[in-house]
Every structure is written in structure tokens, then in C-alpha cells.
PDB file of C-alpha atoms in Angstrom:
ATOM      1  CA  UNK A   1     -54.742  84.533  -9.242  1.00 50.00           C
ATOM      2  CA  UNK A   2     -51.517  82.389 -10.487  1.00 57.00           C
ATOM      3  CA  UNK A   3     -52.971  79.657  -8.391  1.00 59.00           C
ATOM      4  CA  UNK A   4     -55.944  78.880  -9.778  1.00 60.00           C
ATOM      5  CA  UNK A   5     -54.176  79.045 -13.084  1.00 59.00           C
ATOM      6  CA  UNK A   6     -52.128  76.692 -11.776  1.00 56.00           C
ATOM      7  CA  UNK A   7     -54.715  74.366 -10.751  1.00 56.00           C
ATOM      8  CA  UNK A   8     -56.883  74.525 -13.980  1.00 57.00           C
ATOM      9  CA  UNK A   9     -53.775  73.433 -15.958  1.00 58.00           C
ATOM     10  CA  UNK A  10     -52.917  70.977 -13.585  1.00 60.00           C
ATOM     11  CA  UNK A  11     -56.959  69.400 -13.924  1.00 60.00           C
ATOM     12  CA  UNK A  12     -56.548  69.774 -17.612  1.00 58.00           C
ATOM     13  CA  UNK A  13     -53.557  67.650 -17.268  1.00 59.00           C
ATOM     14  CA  UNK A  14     -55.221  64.797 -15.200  1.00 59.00           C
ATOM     15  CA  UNK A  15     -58.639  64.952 -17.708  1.00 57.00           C
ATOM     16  CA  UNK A  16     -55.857  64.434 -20.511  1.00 58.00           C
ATOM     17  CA  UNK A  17     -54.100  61.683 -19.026  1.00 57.00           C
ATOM     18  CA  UNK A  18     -57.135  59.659 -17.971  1.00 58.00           C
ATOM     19  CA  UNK A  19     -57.989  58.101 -21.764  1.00 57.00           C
ATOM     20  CA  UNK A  20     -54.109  57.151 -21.701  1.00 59.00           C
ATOM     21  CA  UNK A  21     -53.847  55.920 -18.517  1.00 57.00           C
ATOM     22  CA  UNK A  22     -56.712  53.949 -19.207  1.00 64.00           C
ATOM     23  CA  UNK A  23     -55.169  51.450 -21.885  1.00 68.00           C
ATOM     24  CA  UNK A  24     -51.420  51.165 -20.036  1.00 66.00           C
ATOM     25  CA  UNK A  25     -49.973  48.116 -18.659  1.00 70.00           C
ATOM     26  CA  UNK A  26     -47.672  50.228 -16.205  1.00 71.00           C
ATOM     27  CA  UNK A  27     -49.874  52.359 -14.375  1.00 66.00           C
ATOM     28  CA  UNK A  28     -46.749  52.618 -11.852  1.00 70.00           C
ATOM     29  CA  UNK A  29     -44.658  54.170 -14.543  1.00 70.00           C
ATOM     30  CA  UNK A  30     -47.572  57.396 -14.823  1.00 74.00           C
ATOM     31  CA  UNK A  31     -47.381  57.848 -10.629  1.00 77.00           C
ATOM     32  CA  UNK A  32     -44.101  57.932 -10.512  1.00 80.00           C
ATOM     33  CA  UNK A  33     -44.042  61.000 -13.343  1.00 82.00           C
ATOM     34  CA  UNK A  34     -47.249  62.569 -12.177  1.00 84.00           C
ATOM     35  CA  UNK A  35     -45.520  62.569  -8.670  1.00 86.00           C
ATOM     36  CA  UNK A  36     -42.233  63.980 -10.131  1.00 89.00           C
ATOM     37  CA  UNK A  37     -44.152  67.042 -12.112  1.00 89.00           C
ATOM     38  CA  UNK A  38     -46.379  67.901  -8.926  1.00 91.00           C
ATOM     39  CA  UNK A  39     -43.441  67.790  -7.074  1.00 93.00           C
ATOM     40  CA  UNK A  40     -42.027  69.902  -9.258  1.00 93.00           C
ATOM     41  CA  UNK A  41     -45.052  72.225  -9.891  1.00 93.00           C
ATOM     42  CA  UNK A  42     -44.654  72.971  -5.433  1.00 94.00           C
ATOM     43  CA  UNK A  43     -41.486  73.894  -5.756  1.00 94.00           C
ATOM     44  CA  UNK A  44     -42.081  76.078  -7.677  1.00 96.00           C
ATOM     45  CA  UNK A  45     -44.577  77.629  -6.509  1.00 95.00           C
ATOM     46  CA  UNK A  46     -43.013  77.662  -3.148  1.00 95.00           C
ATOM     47  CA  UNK A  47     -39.936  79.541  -4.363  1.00 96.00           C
ATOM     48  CA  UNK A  48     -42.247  81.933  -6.309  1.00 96.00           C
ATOM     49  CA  UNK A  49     -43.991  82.803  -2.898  1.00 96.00           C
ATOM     50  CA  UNK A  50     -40.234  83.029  -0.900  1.00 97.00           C
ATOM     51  CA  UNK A  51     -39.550  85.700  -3.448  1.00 97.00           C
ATOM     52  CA  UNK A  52     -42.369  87.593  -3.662  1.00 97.00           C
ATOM     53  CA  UNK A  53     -43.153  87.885   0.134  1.00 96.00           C
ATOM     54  CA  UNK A  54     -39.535  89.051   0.667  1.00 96.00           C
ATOM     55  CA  UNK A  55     -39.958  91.655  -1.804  1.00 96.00           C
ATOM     56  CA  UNK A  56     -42.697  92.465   0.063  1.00 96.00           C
ATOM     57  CA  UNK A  57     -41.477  92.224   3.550  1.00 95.00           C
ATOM     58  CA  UNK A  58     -37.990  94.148   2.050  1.00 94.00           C
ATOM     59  CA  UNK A  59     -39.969  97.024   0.999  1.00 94.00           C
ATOM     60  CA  UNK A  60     -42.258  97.575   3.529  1.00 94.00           C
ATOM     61  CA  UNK A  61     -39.765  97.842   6.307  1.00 92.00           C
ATOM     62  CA  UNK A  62     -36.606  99.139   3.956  1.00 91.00           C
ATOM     63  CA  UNK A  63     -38.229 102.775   4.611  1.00 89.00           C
ATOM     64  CA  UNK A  64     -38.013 101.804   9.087  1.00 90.00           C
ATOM     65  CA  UNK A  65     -33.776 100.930   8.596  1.00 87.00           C
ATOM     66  CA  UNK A  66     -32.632 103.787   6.483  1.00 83.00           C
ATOM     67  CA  UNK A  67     -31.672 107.397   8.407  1.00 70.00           C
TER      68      UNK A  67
END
């Protein structure tokens, strides 16, 4: 599944952004990109689903509309 793909990258990215996060003096700063790539990472996941479900939904009742 894409998903959990998704999710071990995303839990690879928080184990390799502990050890830095660790040592800054603007923790704020890290939020406000972590925020900004998850954010990002929904989107497009939620676009991805859009598409392919109304690919799905398009050819399953294409065959129902045509003569």
C-alpha cells in the first residue's frame, strides 16, 4: 500500500530530525516546516485519492451511460 510507504518515510523523517532538533535554539523554526511538509504530504495524498476514485467511479458506471 502507498500509505504505509508513506508513513514509513514520514517516521524515518521524524527519527532523522530528532538528533537535530535536539541541539537547536529555534525549535519553532522546525514546526513551522514539519507542519508545511505534512501539510503538503495530505494534499497530496488527497488529490492522489480524488483521482484515482474517479477513475474508478468513471469506469465502473461509463459502461450504464453509453447506448
Amino acid at each position: 500500500m502507498p500509505a504505509n510507504r508513506l508513513l514509513i518515510i514520514k517516521g524515518n523523517f521524524l527519527f532523522m530530525t530528532k538528533n537535530r532538533v535536539r541541539n537547536n535554539p529555534h525549535p519553532e523554526a522546525n514546526a513551522g516546516v514539519f507542519i508545511f511538509i505534512s501539510s503538503v504530504f495530505t494534499a497530496v495524498r488527497g488529490i492522489a485519492l480524488w483521482w484515482v476514485w474517479g477513475w474508478v467511479a468513471f469506469l465502473t458506471l461509463a459502461p450504464f451511460f453509453t447506448q
